[in-house]
């Protein structure tokens, strides 16, 4: 812990600040004390970022999301003021260094019993996080604090609320957030995330704790090489103790469906060591706790824990009143409820509250007698870097359906070194939808520069050879950022050089299009005159339309699915179809249009043919 310096606030909310615990690009974390003497970690956002409305809104969402987690294995959010001139959030102070510091600076790779106990505590933390409807998305050693009575997971700054598949509101595809060496393959590819992504990260953390290295190496050879290893290559698990090697290997499966559930991780990591930490680390933690307990208000300042009456001296302006802190009790760490599939003996958890409390007192007292150093609490840097000024969805300004197609999905974290941009485009023949990611090289208020694209997926599947990845493009903003124009083109008036804001998110399709439809049109000469169509909600780029087209006397028919390319109030643009039965020229829906009636749509086929559809359900 570092002392306060001139310019640091003496009070934030109802908390008296005692010193600096950490600092990052987005703000500082202070050690504070509440009125009753309880130690608090107070995170204060830097003033320049507090002026960004999108950042402030994001901070508020994440603080509220973190408060939903009821777990003894996470640092609880006690209070937050996201409306203050400079937002802040207060969490329970966790007395311990982060796992990265423990392994790389204090004791090296951890012994097998400690790794097993660590895995059990982390799995229980994930169970509680997922039960609150969250995905942590950045489980890594520096976001895990090691304490005398178990690990504690921190940093929900990048956790995102997720809901069930039935509601089709899973975490948004393309929002790639996390730390490269501990990300899941689906994060690297910008795919939709589920709790299985955290399970993959759990496996990477376990390997690091036991061996001192990431199972996919470091970024010394280049970030892209590291991401490729995470997404495509097998992990290096050499040196991992055999009792947990198979469990970690199963967690690092590339396919999320092949990974174990969190409950299985808990059941297979029954702690056996008591105490769970090596003696040298326990002594270190005891000295840190003793140091914090003796940390007092800086000399020359107020010598009690009472906040000043009237206006408090906080980071907010002097005329801003401060709310009284409300400090809920920290929940006692409790064992996992018994499971019918777990033997009765294993239900007597190592983490039993009464036993752990007894050992906590004994070991803290013994270690504190040896005295020294305050813990280093890592700054919760998950809130990331400044938001991209181009966050949102952009597509080529095409006045009609068909023709050239290109779309950019830019997240708020799409800045240099942050999340890549998701790119969708059709190939030169228009029969394959190509999905790619592109790193951000520059993101200023007027210019966006992207690096070389990497193809991640195609529709139809396995058609990568039909897609030519871009080598990098630059865009300039026009009309207050409402238009992005490609710099590489020479004709500024051509519509295929301009990208305009477009509908995005998880529910871009209007209710007028959703449902089942059928219809026919025999007024034109074609093999396909009857159609049944089903439209369901989905993100741009995902399969949203399934169809069956049939003809007259020749008996021709085709069946397939189409991805959504663009959604507007009166039309949907559809991409190249993926056929499940043989097809012929002309059997390819390109769009759906609405005349305003809730019971009638027009299906547009290639070749300018149309079929009028009527709602069936």
PDB file of C-alpha atoms in Angstrom, residues 293-485:
ATOM      1  CA  UNK A 293      -5.051  -3.712  11.027  1.00  0.00           C
ATOM      2  CA  UNK A 294      -2.496  -1.166  12.199  1.00  0.00           C
ATOM      3  CA  UNK A 295      -2.962   1.219   9.289  1.00  0.00           C
ATOM      4  CA  UNK A 296      -4.504   4.401  10.663  1.00  0.00           C
ATOM      5  CA  UNK A 297      -5.660   7.724   9.343  1.00  0.00           C
ATOM      6  CA  UNK A 298      -2.700   9.671   7.857  1.00  0.00           C
ATOM      7  CA  UNK A 299      -0.999  11.960  10.355  1.00  0.00           C
ATOM      8  CA  UNK A 300      -2.307  15.496  10.461  1.00  0.00           C
ATOM      9  CA  UNK A 301      -5.740  14.334   9.278  1.00  0.00           C
ATOM     10  CA  UNK A 302      -8.969  13.553  11.102  1.00  0.00           C
ATOM     11  CA  UNK A 303      -8.238  10.893  13.728  1.00  0.00           C
ATOM     12  CA  UNK A 304     -11.531   9.041  13.781  1.00  0.00           C
ATOM     13  CA  UNK A 305     -13.794   7.191  11.447  1.00  0.00           C
ATOM     14  CA  UNK A 306     -16.609   9.708  11.499  1.00  0.00           C
ATOM     15  CA  UNK A 307     -17.377  11.373   8.199  1.00  0.00           C
ATOM     16  CA  UNK A 308     -17.466  15.190   8.386  1.00  0.00           C
ATOM     17  CA  UNK A 309     -20.925  16.511   9.089  1.00  0.00           C
ATOM     18  CA  UNK A 310     -22.825  18.326   6.373  1.00  0.00           C
ATOM     19  CA  UNK A 311     -21.120  18.114   3.011  1.00  0.00           C
ATOM     20  CA  UNK A 312     -18.608  15.295   2.911  1.00  0.00           C
ATOM     21  CA  UNK A 313     -15.128  15.701   1.500  1.00  0.00           C
ATOM     22  CA  UNK A 314     -15.307  13.277  -1.401  1.00  0.00           C
ATOM     23  CA  UNK A 315     -14.248  13.222  -5.011  1.00  0.00           C
ATOM     24  CA  UNK A 316     -17.551  14.848  -5.853  1.00  0.00           C
ATOM     25  CA  UNK A 317     -17.902  18.660  -5.969  1.00  0.00           C
ATOM     26  CA  UNK A 318     -18.142  20.368  -2.597  1.00  0.00           C
ATOM     27  CA  UNK A 319     -21.851  21.053  -3.027  1.00  0.00           C
ATOM     28  CA  UNK A 320     -22.750  17.421  -3.703  1.00  0.00           C
ATOM     29  CA  UNK A 321     -24.261  15.594  -0.693  1.00  0.00           C
ATOM     30  CA  UNK A 322     -22.981  12.102   0.046  1.00  0.00           C
ATOM     31  CA  UNK A 323     -25.239   9.175   0.860  1.00  0.00           C
ATOM     32  CA  UNK A 324     -24.692   7.213   4.061  1.00  0.00           C
ATOM     33  CA  UNK A 325     -22.886   3.931   3.474  1.00  0.00           C
ATOM     34  CA  UNK A 326     -24.919   0.766   3.918  1.00  0.00           C
ATOM     35  CA  UNK A 327     -22.722  -2.196   4.804  1.00  0.00           C
ATOM     36  CA  UNK A 328     -24.358  -5.609   4.574  1.00  0.00           C
ATOM     37  CA  UNK A 329     -22.592  -8.374   6.425  1.00  0.00           C
ATOM     38  CA  UNK A 330     -20.094 -10.394   4.416  1.00  0.00           C
ATOM     39  CA  UNK A 331     -21.693 -13.829   3.904  1.00  0.00           C
ATOM     40  CA  UNK A 332     -20.017 -16.716   5.702  1.00  0.00           C
ATOM     41  CA  UNK A 333     -18.428 -19.192   3.327  1.00  0.00           C
ATOM     42  CA  UNK A 334     -20.699 -22.171   3.217  1.00  0.00           C
ATOM     43  CA  UNK A 335     -20.327 -25.703   1.869  1.00  0.00           C
ATOM     44  CA  UNK A 336     -21.957 -26.825  -1.357  1.00  0.00           C
ATOM     45  CA  UNK A 337     -25.411 -28.309  -0.688  1.00  0.00           C
ATOM     46  CA  UNK A 338     -25.291 -32.134  -0.690  1.00  0.00           C
ATOM     47  CA  UNK A 339     -25.737 -33.792  -4.060  1.00  0.00           C
ATOM     48  CA  UNK A 340     -27.284 -37.290  -4.435  1.00  0.00           C
ATOM     49  CA  UNK A 341     -24.426 -38.253  -6.764  1.00  0.00           C
ATOM     50  CA  UNK A 342     -21.697 -37.403  -4.234  1.00  0.00           C
ATOM     51  CA  UNK A 343     -20.815 -39.950  -1.495  1.00  0.00           C
ATOM     52  CA  UNK A 344     -21.781 -38.949   2.043  1.00  0.00           C
ATOM     53  CA  UNK A 345     -18.126 -38.756   3.118  1.00  0.00           C
ATOM     54  CA  UNK A 346     -17.322 -36.139   0.480  1.00  0.00           C
ATOM     55  CA  UNK A 347     -20.200 -33.969   1.665  1.00  0.00           C
ATOM     56  CA  UNK A 348     -18.206 -33.086   4.760  1.00  0.00           C
ATOM     57  CA  UNK A 349     -16.538 -30.259   2.893  1.00  0.00           C
ATOM     58  CA  UNK A 350     -13.083 -29.027   3.744  1.00  0.00           C
ATOM     59  CA  UNK A 351     -14.592 -25.577   3.555  1.00  0.00           C
ATOM     60  CA  UNK A 352     -17.017 -26.311   6.441  1.00  0.00           C
ATOM     61  CA  UNK A 353     -17.648 -22.934   8.049  1.00  0.00           C
ATOM     62  CA  UNK A 354     -16.925 -23.855  11.664  1.00  0.00           C
ATOM     63  CA  UNK A 355     -13.683 -25.691  10.847  1.00  0.00           C
ATOM     64  CA  UNK A 356     -12.454 -22.945   8.547  1.00  0.00           C
ATOM     65  CA  UNK A 357     -13.193 -20.257  11.120  1.00  0.00           C
ATOM     66  CA  UNK A 358     -11.157 -22.167  13.724  1.00  0.00           C
ATOM     67  CA  UNK A 359      -8.183 -22.591  11.381  1.00  0.00           C
ATOM     68  CA  UNK A 360      -8.433 -18.991  10.219  1.00  0.00           C
ATOM     69  CA  UNK A 361      -8.001 -17.676  13.751  1.00  0.00           C
ATOM     70  CA  UNK A 362      -5.147 -20.056  14.575  1.00  0.00           C
ATOM     71  CA  UNK A 363      -3.117 -19.396  11.447  1.00  0.00           C
ATOM     72  CA  UNK A 364      -3.694 -15.656  11.298  1.00  0.00           C
ATOM     73  CA  UNK A 365      -2.562 -15.336  14.902  1.00  0.00           C
ATOM     74  CA  UNK A 366       0.535 -17.479  14.310  1.00  0.00           C
ATOM     75  CA  UNK A 367       1.480 -15.730  11.091  1.00  0.00           C
ATOM     76  CA  UNK A 368       0.780 -12.245  12.415  1.00  0.00           C
ATOM     77  CA  UNK A 369       3.341 -12.778  15.159  1.00  0.00           C
ATOM     78  CA  UNK A 370       6.038 -12.857  12.474  1.00  0.00           C
ATOM     79  CA  UNK A 371       4.832  -9.385  11.206  1.00  0.00           C
ATOM     80  CA  UNK A 372       5.409  -7.239   7.925  1.00  0.00           C
ATOM     81  CA  UNK A 373       4.005  -6.136   4.525  1.00  0.00           C
ATOM     82  CA  UNK A 374       0.536  -4.982   3.465  1.00  0.00           C
ATOM     83  CA  UNK A 375      -1.255  -6.841   0.667  1.00  0.00           C
ATOM     84  CA  UNK A 376      -1.172  -5.595  -2.836  1.00  0.00           C
ATOM     85  CA  UNK A 377      -4.727  -5.542  -4.125  1.00  0.00           C
ATOM     86  CA  UNK A 378      -4.769  -5.507  -7.870  1.00  0.00           C
ATOM     87  CA  UNK A 379      -6.605  -2.654  -9.507  1.00  0.00           C
ATOM     88  CA  UNK A 380      -9.819  -3.943 -11.027  1.00  0.00           C
ATOM     89  CA  UNK A 381      -8.983  -3.048 -14.596  1.00  0.00           C
ATOM     90  CA  UNK A 382     -11.853  -4.930 -16.209  1.00  0.00           C
ATOM     91  CA  UNK A 383     -13.634  -1.740 -17.113  1.00  0.00           C
ATOM     92  CA  UNK A 384     -10.996  -1.604 -19.819  1.00  0.00           C
ATOM     93  CA  UNK A 385     -10.005   1.298 -21.966  1.00  0.00           C
ATOM     94  CA  UNK A 386     -11.987   4.274 -23.294  1.00  0.00           C
ATOM     95  CA  UNK A 387     -15.016   3.249 -25.303  1.00  0.00           C
ATOM     96  CA  UNK A 388     -14.809   3.219 -29.073  1.00  0.00           C
ATOM     97  CA  UNK A 389     -16.444   6.333 -30.591  1.00  0.00           C
ATOM     98  CA  UNK A 390     -17.815   4.064 -33.351  1.00  0.00           C
ATOM     99  CA  UNK A 391     -19.493   1.478 -31.108  1.00  0.00           C
ATOM    100  CA  UNK A 392     -22.515  -0.037 -32.841  1.00  0.00           C
ATOM    101  CA  UNK A 393     -23.410  -1.691 -36.141  1.00  0.00           C
ATOM    102  CA  UNK A 394     -22.523  -0.264 -39.547  1.00  0.00           C
ATOM    103  CA  UNK A 395     -23.431  -1.511 -43.023  1.00  0.00           C
ATOM    104  CA  UNK A 396     -22.991  -0.421 -46.618  1.00  0.00           C
ATOM    105  CA  UNK A 397     -25.612   2.088 -47.655  1.00  0.00           C
ATOM    106  CA  UNK A 398     -27.513  -0.082 -50.142  1.00  0.00           C
ATOM    107  CA  UNK A 399     -30.856   1.357 -51.287  1.00  0.00           C
ATOM    108  CA  UNK A 400     -32.123  -2.010 -52.570  1.00  0.00           C
ATOM    109  CA  UNK A 401     -31.847  -5.642 -51.556  1.00  0.00           C
ATOM    110  CA  UNK A 402     -29.026  -7.590 -53.141  1.00  0.00           C
ATOM    111  CA  UNK A 403     -25.691  -6.318 -54.392  1.00  0.00           C
ATOM    112  CA  UNK A 404     -22.506  -5.792 -52.431  1.00  0.00           C
ATOM    113  CA  UNK A 405     -22.692  -6.463 -48.723  1.00  0.00           C
ATOM    114  CA  UNK A 406     -20.370  -5.492 -45.879  1.00  0.00           C
ATOM    115  CA  UNK A 407     -21.070  -4.931 -42.192  1.00  0.00           C
ATOM    116  CA  UNK A 408     -19.015  -3.948 -39.145  1.00  0.00           C
ATOM    117  CA  UNK A 409     -20.018  -4.853 -35.578  1.00  0.00           C
ATOM    118  CA  UNK A 410     -18.005  -2.592 -33.253  1.00  0.00           C
ATOM    119  CA  UNK A 411     -18.168  -3.093 -29.491  1.00  0.00           C
ATOM    120  CA  UNK A 412     -17.458  -0.382 -26.933  1.00  0.00           C
ATOM    121  CA  UNK A 413     -14.105  -2.106 -26.278  1.00  0.00           C
ATOM    122  CA  UNK A 414     -13.029  -2.051 -29.938  1.00  0.00           C
ATOM    123  CA  UNK A 415      -9.963   0.119 -29.427  1.00  0.00           C
ATOM    124  CA  UNK A 416      -6.265  -0.537 -30.108  1.00  0.00           C
ATOM    125  CA  UNK A 417      -5.273  -3.580 -28.081  1.00  0.00           C
ATOM    126  CA  UNK A 418      -8.912  -4.263 -27.172  1.00  0.00           C
ATOM    127  CA  UNK A 419     -11.725  -6.248 -28.736  1.00  0.00           C
ATOM    128  CA  UNK A 420     -11.507  -6.825 -32.496  1.00  0.00           C
ATOM    129  CA  UNK A 421     -14.232  -5.642 -34.842  1.00  0.00           C
ATOM    130  CA  UNK A 422     -16.597  -8.289 -36.175  1.00  0.00           C
ATOM    131  CA  UNK A 423     -16.819  -8.126 -39.971  1.00  0.00           C
ATOM    132  CA  UNK A 424     -19.471  -9.731 -42.188  1.00  0.00           C
ATOM    133  CA  UNK A 425     -19.337  -9.705 -45.991  1.00  0.00           C
ATOM    134  CA  UNK A 426     -20.381 -11.780 -48.983  1.00  0.00           C
ATOM    135  CA  UNK A 427     -17.868 -13.254 -51.388  1.00  0.00           C
ATOM    136  CA  UNK A 428     -17.443 -12.049 -54.971  1.00  0.00           C
ATOM    137  CA  UNK A 429     -20.096 -14.460 -56.292  1.00  0.00           C
ATOM    138  CA  UNK A 430     -22.555 -13.636 -53.544  1.00  0.00           C
ATOM    139  CA  UNK A 431     -23.102 -17.281 -52.586  1.00  0.00           C
ATOM    140  CA  UNK A 432     -21.152 -17.372 -49.285  1.00  0.00           C
ATOM    141  CA  UNK A 433     -21.470 -15.216 -46.180  1.00  0.00           C
ATOM    142  CA  UNK A 434     -18.033 -14.683 -44.668  1.00  0.00           C
ATOM    143  CA  UNK A 435     -17.580 -13.864 -40.989  1.00  0.00           C
ATOM    144  CA  UNK A 436     -14.285 -12.435 -39.764  1.00  0.00           C
ATOM    145  CA  UNK A 437     -12.614 -10.417 -37.051  1.00  0.00           C
ATOM    146  CA  UNK A 438     -10.229  -7.499 -37.542  1.00  0.00           C
ATOM    147  CA  UNK A 439      -7.979  -5.869 -34.920  1.00  0.00           C
ATOM    148  CA  UNK A 440      -8.309  -2.137 -34.306  1.00  0.00           C
ATOM    149  CA  UNK A 441      -5.153  -0.206 -35.153  1.00  0.00           C
ATOM    150  CA  UNK A 442      -6.541   3.298 -34.609  1.00  0.00           C
ATOM    151  CA  UNK A 443      -9.774   4.608 -33.118  1.00  0.00           C
ATOM    152  CA  UNK A 444      -9.997   8.387 -32.850  1.00  0.00           C
ATOM    153  CA  UNK A 445     -13.053  10.619 -33.002  1.00  0.00           C
ATOM    154  CA  UNK A 446     -12.737  10.907 -36.794  1.00  0.00           C
ATOM    155  CA  UNK A 447     -10.879   7.815 -37.992  1.00  0.00           C
ATOM    156  CA  UNK A 448     -11.082   4.053 -37.625  1.00  0.00           C
ATOM    157  CA  UNK A 449      -8.267   1.867 -38.955  1.00  0.00           C
ATOM    158  CA  UNK A 450      -8.526  -1.933 -38.996  1.00  0.00           C
ATOM    159  CA  UNK A 451      -5.832  -4.561 -39.422  1.00  0.00           C
ATOM    160  CA  UNK A 452      -5.817  -7.782 -41.420  1.00  0.00           C
ATOM    161  CA  UNK A 453      -9.012  -9.813 -41.156  1.00  0.00           C
ATOM    162  CA  UNK A 454      -9.230 -13.412 -39.988  1.00  0.00           C
ATOM    163  CA  UNK A 455     -12.056 -15.613 -41.273  1.00  0.00           C
ATOM    164  CA  UNK A 456     -13.857 -17.287 -38.362  1.00  0.00           C
ATOM    165  CA  UNK A 457     -17.005 -18.823 -39.890  1.00  0.00           C
ATOM    166  CA  UNK A 458     -18.949 -19.124 -43.137  1.00  0.00           C
ATOM    167  CA  UNK A 459     -22.505 -19.790 -44.338  1.00  0.00           C
ATOM    168  CA  UNK A 460     -22.709 -22.358 -45.872  1.00  0.00           C
ATOM    169  CA  UNK A 461     -20.285 -23.963 -43.425  1.00  0.00           C
ATOM    170  CA  UNK A 462     -16.748 -24.975 -44.368  1.00  0.00           C
ATOM    171  CA  UNK A 463     -16.532 -22.587 -47.319  1.00  0.00           C
ATOM    172  CA  UNK A 464     -13.501 -20.636 -46.089  1.00  0.00           C
ATOM    173  CA  UNK A 465     -11.770 -20.973 -49.460  1.00  0.00           C
ATOM    174  CA  UNK A 466     -14.535 -18.850 -50.990  1.00  0.00           C
ATOM    175  CA  UNK A 467     -13.750 -15.925 -48.667  1.00  0.00           C
ATOM    176  CA  UNK A 468     -10.883 -13.509 -49.222  1.00  0.00           C
ATOM    177  CA  UNK A 469      -9.897 -11.827 -45.959  1.00  0.00           C
ATOM    178  CA  UNK A 470      -9.213  -8.102 -46.163  1.00  0.00           C
ATOM    179  CA  UNK A 471      -5.713  -6.811 -45.547  1.00  0.00           C
ATOM    180  CA  UNK A 472      -6.945  -3.856 -43.545  1.00  0.00           C
ATOM    181  CA  UNK A 473      -9.189  -0.877 -44.179  1.00  0.00           C
ATOM    182  CA  UNK A 474      -9.487   2.656 -42.870  1.00  0.00           C
ATOM    183  CA  UNK A 475     -12.649   4.704 -42.433  1.00  0.00           C
ATOM    184  CA  UNK A 476     -13.280   8.387 -41.803  1.00  0.00           C
ATOM    185  CA  UNK A 477     -16.347   9.725 -40.026  1.00  0.00           C
ATOM    186  CA  UNK A 478     -18.666  12.259 -41.614  1.00  0.00           C
ATOM    187  CA  UNK A 479     -21.671  14.251 -40.382  1.00  0.00           C
ATOM    188  CA  UNK A 480     -20.980  13.934 -36.655  1.00  0.00           C
ATOM    189  CA  UNK A 481     -19.993  10.295 -37.035  1.00  0.00           C
ATOM    190  CA  UNK A 482     -23.258   9.171 -38.670  1.00  0.00           C
ATOM    191  CA  UNK A 483     -21.433   7.933 -41.794  1.00  0.00           C
ATOM    192  CA  UNK A 484     -18.178   5.996 -42.144  1.00  0.00           C
ATOM    193  CA  UNK A 485     -16.509   6.254 -45.539  1.00  0.00           C
TER     194      UNK A 485
END
